[in-house]
Amino acid sequence: MINVKIIIAGGDGFCGWPTALHFSERGHEVAIVDNCVRREWDKELGTQSLTPIASMEERLAAWKKLSGKDIKFYFGDLQNYEFVEHVFRDFQPEAFVHFAEQRSAPYSMIDREHAVFTQVNNVVGTLNVLFAMKENTPDCHLIKLGTMGEYGTPNIDIEEGYIRIQHKGREDVLPYPKQPFSFYHLSKVHDSHNIMFTCRSWGIRATDLNQGVVYGLWTAETKQDEQLYNRIDYDGVFGTALNRFCIQAAVGHDLTVYGKGGQTRAFLDIRDTLQCIELAALHPADRGEFRVFNQFTEQFSVLELAERVQRVAAEMGLDAKIAHLPNPRVEKEEHYYHAVHTKLLDLGLQPHLLSDELIRELIETAQRYRDRVDFNVIRPNATWR
Ligand code: NAD
Ligand code: USQ
């Protein structure tokens, strides 16, 4: 197997930490870049991960002890260009996986300040990465986490990045139209445009991964030692649909379906996030290519997921009730949704489809840590209106 010198930016986060361990386990040379700001947002919101998480220093020491492998850690903010340039010069990466953004739609909708912060953090961070890459490692492959929410919910099939359009007797393949859901999702659209422009102008090689909602928690590496545990969010700002429902079922909170629950989204297991990133890294985009993959394995409506969790919970003797809360977001609650996702399958992705077993395991994990769950932070607190 080819070994890649790879940076995982956002490697202290929910997707980044297990991805860093996965690459390290498989013999790649890994460095993490993170300013650990996600831990500060927990404090700001008065919440915490359901699972206890060790500090980055403890995490890396535990990994070294268990595997004998070193992961380098660069502590710093991608908004600081001197820092970003130092990282590229020092590590000389062949691939740069970019998870390091503010990723909560509700957080970006709290008020003007949070909207501005989200877009500055995300857009400036990505621009700095692009400039540092051009100046120091022009052959490096940028693997950028985008989101399926860039596309919104159009009344036609969602293609993988591009769509063939016929117009007044002429034809072209153009970027698929974007109708994002929030200021956060908009920041990803802005990133996509900036990256696409630098591929065209500077010959950057990039893969934009339009990822769906990630569910699950455990991966082969993170379950090995308590110091390696991954974070999992359940609060109304950072918690995401399926994970939230499992934790709610475990602690006796109603399952918080917003509105009718017909909102349909693309989903994937966190273990498939790891697989997809690895497939992208092992099959880099060409110089100047802006490659787009839709990174998900199945699509579900929110109500379908709540009903599934309710059924599995019932089998475990738990009576989970579904509450239809007034929807804090502005979004269609009944709509057509069909998104193409063949490119990662073509590269060899072997999906872990949603199983009752995974739901059961998440509920059991939440039962184990129920004392860490604060009911006051479960309800959504940011409105789109
Ligand atoms: P997360 O918040 O758990 O992790 C993000 C990490 O990035 C955090 O550790 C944070 O400290 C770091 N970070 C943020 N801004 C930074 C900056 N300016 N400089 C340095 N570090 C910074 O998020 P996650 O759930 O792991 O998501 C990772 C990426 O995947 C995000 O870009 C997100 O948009 C995308 N994504 C996530 C999901 C999901 O369901 N979790 C779905 C689709 C796409
Ligand atoms: N929802 C509920 N109840 C809840 C939580 C969410 O009904 O308790 C609904 C929302 O209204 C929305 C859908 O579930 O219609 C998804 O919401 P979410 O909070 O699970 O996910 P979202 O805000 O879309 O954001 C998450 C990640 C983000 C990523 C995105 C992928 O936080 O980083 O980009 O999933 S996607 O949805 O494809 O845009």
XYZ file of C-alpha atoms and ligand atoms in Angstrom:
468
model
C 0.000 0.000 0.000
C 1.117 3.559 -0.700
C 2.006 5.576 2.400
C 0.906 9.176 2.437
C 2.289 12.108 4.409
C -0.989 13.507 5.537
C -2.276 16.376 7.653
C -5.615 16.075 9.393
C -6.788 19.618 10.120
C -9.580 19.529 12.703
C -8.018 16.358 14.112
C -9.370 17.039 17.611
C -12.965 16.895 16.338
C -15.657 14.253 15.844
C -14.609 13.253 12.305
C -10.956 14.307 12.499
C -9.771 12.387 15.562
C -10.858 8.907 14.379
C -9.591 9.740 10.877
C -6.133 10.624 12.248
C -5.977 7.350 14.201
C -7.179 5.367 11.184
C -4.413 6.754 8.957
C -1.794 6.311 11.675
C -2.861 2.704 12.276
C -2.458 1.985 8.565
C 1.110 3.215 8.542
C 0.697 6.687 7.042
C 2.707 9.595 8.452
C 0.129 11.747 10.221
C 0.067 15.242 11.685
C -2.924 16.909 13.328
C -3.627 20.639 13.065
C -6.210 22.066 15.466
C -6.670 25.016 17.816
C -9.112 22.974 19.951
C -11.647 25.806 19.667
C -14.446 23.223 19.570
C -13.842 22.593 23.285
C -14.291 26.356 23.895
C -17.647 26.342 22.049
C -18.816 23.630 24.478
C -18.013 25.996 27.345
C -19.760 28.897 25.607
C -22.887 26.758 25.127
C -22.746 25.177 28.596
C -22.565 21.673 27.209
C -20.088 18.818 26.728
C -19.562 15.670 24.730
C -21.685 12.739 25.960
C -18.488 10.706 26.221
C -15.591 12.022 28.318
C -12.726 13.104 26.057
C -9.066 13.334 26.976
C -6.906 16.356 26.094
C -4.943 16.188 22.823
C -1.705 15.565 24.764
C -3.326 12.646 26.629
C -4.870 11.297 23.437
C -1.542 11.269 21.584
C 0.351 9.748 24.524
C -2.272 6.981 24.830
C -2.045 6.274 21.099
C 1.756 6.087 21.265
C 1.566 3.677 24.193
C -1.003 1.460 22.496
C 0.292 1.437 18.923
C 3.908 2.575 19.201
C 3.066 5.238 16.604
C 3.671 8.978 16.729
C 1.217 11.585 15.515
C 2.630 15.090 15.274
C 0.457 17.904 16.636
C 0.457 21.516 15.449
C -1.650 23.631 17.805
C -2.902 26.763 16.051
C -5.591 28.609 14.154
C -5.983 28.274 10.377
C -6.962 31.947 10.343
C -3.312 32.760 11.222
C -1.365 32.643 7.952
C 2.112 32.528 9.563
C 1.017 29.434 11.480
C -0.436 27.737 8.402
C 2.647 28.478 6.344
C 4.877 27.075 9.093
C 2.854 23.834 9.097
C 3.199 23.367 5.330
C 6.919 24.218 5.318
C 7.694 22.020 8.277
C 5.633 18.912 7.447
C 5.649 19.032 3.592
C 2.325 17.139 3.298
C 1.291 15.126 0.251
C -2.357 15.356 1.330
C -4.182 17.867 3.512
C -7.556 16.777 4.916
C -9.498 19.866 5.925
C -12.119 19.253 8.639
C -11.185 22.389 10.636
C -14.246 24.587 10.388
C -17.198 25.735 12.482
C -19.642 23.058 11.389
C -22.929 23.718 13.168
C -25.777 25.287 11.186
C -27.640 26.373 14.360
C -24.441 27.958 15.790
C -24.099 30.037 12.626
C -27.717 31.192 13.001
C -27.526 32.362 16.665
C -26.943 36.017 15.762
C -24.891 38.339 13.532
C -21.708 37.690 15.501
C -21.912 33.917 15.122
C -22.782 34.180 11.418
C -19.792 36.454 10.793
C -17.484 34.310 12.908
C -18.515 31.139 11.066
C -17.961 32.575 7.623
C -14.668 34.316 8.505
C -13.294 31.262 10.315
C -14.221 28.886 7.521
C -13.544 30.996 4.430
C -10.314 32.632 5.678
C -8.987 29.320 7.036
C -9.509 27.642 3.668
C -7.997 30.580 1.759
C -4.906 30.424 3.978
C -4.573 26.703 3.297
C -4.836 27.322 -0.464
C -2.177 30.066 -0.417
C 0.193 28.056 1.796
C -0.263 25.046 -0.459
C 0.470 27.069 -3.612
C 3.585 28.647 -2.085
C 5.068 25.592 -0.350
C 3.682 22.260 -1.595
C 1.939 22.887 -4.953
C 1.593 19.158 -5.611
C -0.252 18.491 -2.322
C -3.817 17.123 -2.616
C -6.460 19.129 -0.753
C -9.234 16.898 0.587
C -11.849 19.364 1.720
C -14.940 18.558 3.745
C -17.933 20.176 2.151
C -21.539 19.258 2.788
C -24.566 17.820 0.989
C -26.381 20.861 2.405
C -24.633 23.014 -0.204
C -27.190 21.756 -2.733
C -30.331 22.276 -0.629
C -33.416 20.317 -1.654
C -34.099 20.987 -5.368
C -37.048 19.307 -7.075
C -34.706 17.403 -9.420
C -31.973 14.792 -8.805
C -28.796 16.137 -7.179
C -25.757 15.272 -9.294
C -22.188 14.844 -8.066
C -20.903 18.405 -8.235
C -21.688 19.163 -11.854
C -24.746 19.123 -14.134
C -25.019 19.072 -17.935
C -27.201 22.008 -18.990
C -28.755 22.720 -22.374
C -29.617 26.357 -22.896
C -30.777 28.123 -26.072
C -29.350 25.429 -28.299
C -25.979 25.233 -26.521
C -24.685 22.833 -23.884
C -22.159 22.899 -21.033
C -21.236 21.006 -17.857
C -21.559 23.499 -15.003
C -21.325 23.447 -11.199
C -24.590 22.110 -9.758
C -26.787 24.994 -8.440
C -26.415 25.709 -4.716
C -29.307 26.533 -2.366
C -27.705 26.100 1.083
C -29.672 25.808 4.337
C -27.807 28.222 6.683
C -24.929 30.731 7.016
C -22.787 27.706 7.906
C -23.789 25.800 4.771
C -23.178 29.008 2.790
C -19.591 29.125 4.106
C -19.038 25.733 2.442
C -20.372 27.069 -0.852
C -17.973 30.022 -0.618
C -15.126 27.573 0.091
C -16.082 25.434 -2.906
C -15.980 28.452 -5.189
C -12.591 29.586 -3.846
C -11.114 26.103 -4.208
C -12.503 25.633 -7.714
C -11.015 28.994 -8.740
C -7.546 28.071 -7.426
C -7.646 24.695 -9.164
C -8.345 26.524 -12.412
C -5.876 29.390 -11.820
C -3.011 27.794 -9.913
C -3.350 24.122 -10.761
C -4.229 23.082 -7.190
C -5.450 19.467 -6.968
C -8.592 19.217 -4.841
C -11.377 16.874 -3.844
C -14.476 18.499 -2.363
C -16.339 15.912 -0.312
C -19.978 16.867 0.008
C -20.607 14.843 3.107
C -24.051 14.001 4.488
C -24.931 13.912 8.190
C -22.499 11.607 10.025
C -23.891 9.199 12.653
C -22.319 6.686 15.004
C -19.363 7.065 17.330
C -17.149 4.032 17.646
C -14.354 3.130 15.252
C -11.826 0.293 15.510
C -9.193 2.575 17.072
C -11.236 4.898 19.315
C -12.905 2.099 21.256
C -9.579 0.573 22.329
C -8.889 2.852 25.302
C -10.911 5.432 27.251
C -8.209 8.044 26.505
C -8.894 7.516 22.796
C -12.683 7.980 23.020
C -14.209 10.235 20.411
C -16.573 13.107 21.200
C -20.297 12.823 20.472
C -22.626 15.819 20.652
C -26.220 15.674 21.865
C -27.044 19.350 22.472
C -29.450 21.404 20.346
C -26.634 23.298 18.627
C -23.962 20.731 17.694
C -25.908 17.464 18.093
C -27.118 15.949 14.803
C -30.332 14.101 14.022
C -29.780 10.353 14.485
C -27.142 10.552 17.242
C -29.383 12.941 19.152
C -32.388 10.614 18.874
C -30.410 7.642 20.240
C -29.152 9.664 23.216
C -32.621 11.117 23.839
C -34.139 7.610 23.830
C -31.525 6.452 26.349
C -32.149 9.228 28.872
C -35.955 9.387 28.590
C -36.218 12.620 26.611
C -38.774 12.899 23.793
C -37.261 12.467 20.330
C -37.059 16.000 18.951
C -38.406 15.837 15.392
C -38.653 19.378 14.009
C -41.996 20.038 12.327
C -43.464 17.241 10.200
C -40.143 15.396 9.968
C -40.401 14.802 6.222
C -37.049 16.607 5.824
C -34.876 14.102 3.964
C -31.095 14.179 4.206
C -28.124 12.077 3.157
C -26.434 10.075 5.963
C -23.359 7.928 6.574
C -21.700 5.941 9.346
C -18.566 7.555 10.813
C -16.609 4.422 9.843
C -17.482 5.236 6.229
C -16.186 8.796 6.668
C -12.800 7.205 7.432
C -13.033 4.901 4.412
C -14.034 7.750 2.077
C -11.170 10.006 3.186
C -8.737 7.168 2.708
C -10.091 6.383 -0.778
C -9.763 10.060 -1.741
C -6.195 10.196 -0.373
C -5.091 7.034 -2.164
C -6.618 8.220 -5.470
C -5.673 11.913 -5.634
C -7.272 14.431 -7.965
C -5.141 15.542 -10.936
C -3.281 18.866 -10.947
C -5.851 21.577 -11.696
C -8.788 19.225 -11.120
C -11.651 20.275 -8.839
C -13.182 16.888 -8.112
C -16.488 16.605 -6.249
C -17.794 13.472 -4.506
C -21.131 13.158 -2.728
C -20.041 11.400 0.462
C -22.981 9.480 1.936
C -24.440 6.002 1.778
C -28.209 6.277 2.411
C -30.924 8.891 2.646
C -33.645 9.065 5.305
C -36.326 11.439 6.465
C -35.933 12.685 10.017
C -39.232 11.064 11.068
C -38.153 7.717 9.579
C -35.015 7.846 11.763
C -36.956 8.776 14.890
C -39.368 5.876 14.288
C -36.479 3.486 13.773
C -34.842 4.599 17.040
C -38.228 4.318 18.786
C -38.599 0.710 17.607
C -35.075 -0.349 18.670
C -35.521 1.436 22.007
C -38.812 -0.454 22.555
C -36.960 -3.745 22.005
C -34.606 -2.622 24.791
C -37.572 -1.920 27.089
C -37.439 1.866 26.623
C -40.560 3.880 25.844
C -39.300 6.655 23.524
C -41.922 9.185 22.510
C -41.698 11.273 19.355
C -42.377 15.003 19.825
C -42.985 17.171 16.777
C -41.427 20.466 17.954
C -42.113 23.720 16.110
C -39.357 23.794 13.487
C -36.685 26.352 14.479
C -35.319 26.241 10.917
C -36.649 27.502 7.628
C -36.611 24.384 5.440
C -39.022 22.261 3.401
C -40.625 19.571 5.582
C -41.952 17.598 2.606
C -39.958 17.483 -0.604
C -38.389 15.408 -3.376
C -34.869 14.179 -2.571
C -32.653 11.985 -4.659
C -28.890 12.506 -4.717
C -26.395 10.622 -6.863
C -23.454 9.064 -4.955
C -21.555 6.653 -7.175
C -18.018 8.048 -7.355
C -16.801 6.774 -3.970
C -18.529 3.426 -4.572
C -16.623 3.233 -7.867
C -13.368 3.751 -5.923
C -14.260 0.798 -3.680
C -16.307 2.143 -0.757
C -17.928 -0.728 1.186
C -20.786 0.993 3.020
C -21.830 0.210 6.591
C -25.588 0.653 6.178
C -27.636 1.770 9.180
C -28.301 -1.197 11.447
C -30.415 -1.746 14.562
C -27.199 -2.962 16.188
C -25.545 0.450 15.762
C -28.600 2.207 17.191
C -28.594 -0.212 20.152
C -24.887 0.386 20.760
C -25.396 4.165 20.751
C -28.305 3.891 23.178
C -26.191 1.679 25.458
C -23.300 4.167 25.320
C -25.688 6.969 26.260
C -27.079 4.914 29.141
C -23.531 4.462 30.409
C -22.909 8.228 30.373
C -26.425 9.426 31.204
C -25.108 11.461 34.158
C -23.289 13.715 31.697
C -26.508 14.616 29.848
C -28.051 17.983 30.732
C -31.732 18.164 29.653
C -31.483 21.983 29.538
C -29.270 21.974 26.446
C -31.237 19.445 24.390
C -33.896 21.755 22.948
C -32.912 23.873 19.916
C -32.164 27.477 20.915
C -31.354 29.205 17.637
C -34.082 30.157 15.211
C -33.709 30.884 11.503
C -36.438 33.567 11.491
P -16.003 19.200 14.943
O -16.492 20.541 15.354
O -16.175 18.061 15.876
O -14.449 19.300 14.564
C -13.901 20.396 13.894
C -12.510 20.637 14.469
O -11.928 21.747 13.784
C -12.533 20.993 15.948
O -11.635 20.157 16.650
C -12.109 22.455 16.000
O -11.375 22.757 17.170
C -11.287 22.590 14.730
N -11.279 23.956 14.171
C -12.319 24.743 13.847
N -11.907 25.931 13.366
C -10.541 25.890 13.385
C -9.539 26.824 13.011
N -9.839 28.036 12.544
N -8.242 26.455 13.143
C -7.908 25.234 13.628
N -8.827 24.318 14.007
C -10.133 24.647 13.882
O -16.685 18.893 13.522
P -16.872 17.489 12.788
O -18.221 16.992 13.072
O -15.701 16.626 13.029
O -16.853 17.966 11.273
C -15.631 18.046 10.573
C -15.859 18.604 9.179
O -16.735 17.760 8.450
C -16.481 19.998 9.167
O -15.863 20.770 8.176
C -17.919 19.740 8.819
O -18.457 20.823 8.134
C -17.831 18.500 7.951
N -19.056 17.688 8.046
C -19.453 17.169 9.251
C -20.625 16.411 9.319
C -21.138 15.837 10.613
O -22.248 15.299 10.612
N -20.406 15.914 11.704
C -21.359 16.182 8.151
C -20.918 16.722 6.947
C -19.762 17.473 6.902
N -33.439 17.794 12.935
C -34.555 17.433 13.661
N -34.390 17.238 15.003
C -33.192 17.382 15.639
C -32.068 17.740 14.887
C -32.221 17.949 13.533
O -35.655 17.279 13.130
O -33.145 17.188 16.852
C -33.568 17.991 11.479
C -33.161 19.366 10.983
O -34.250 20.259 11.022
C -32.675 19.067 9.585
C -32.109 17.654 9.687
O -32.668 17.094 10.873
O -33.741 19.025 8.690
C -30.601 17.597 9.777
O -30.176 18.422 10.856
P -28.832 18.071 11.660
O -28.718 19.031 12.798
O -28.768 16.631 11.934
O -27.728 18.348 10.555
P -27.330 19.676 9.780
O -27.753 20.901 10.464
O -27.757 19.506 8.362
O -25.751 19.639 9.889
C -25.001 18.431 10.004
C -23.598 18.807 10.434
C -22.979 19.692 9.339
C -23.041 18.972 8.012
C -24.466 18.550 7.677
C -24.531 17.652 6.471
O -23.631 19.508 11.669
O -21.638 19.976 9.687
O -22.581 19.817 6.995
O -24.981 17.759 8.769
S -25.962 17.987 5.491
O -27.143 17.811 6.300
O -25.908 17.085 4.380
O -25.855 19.373 5.061
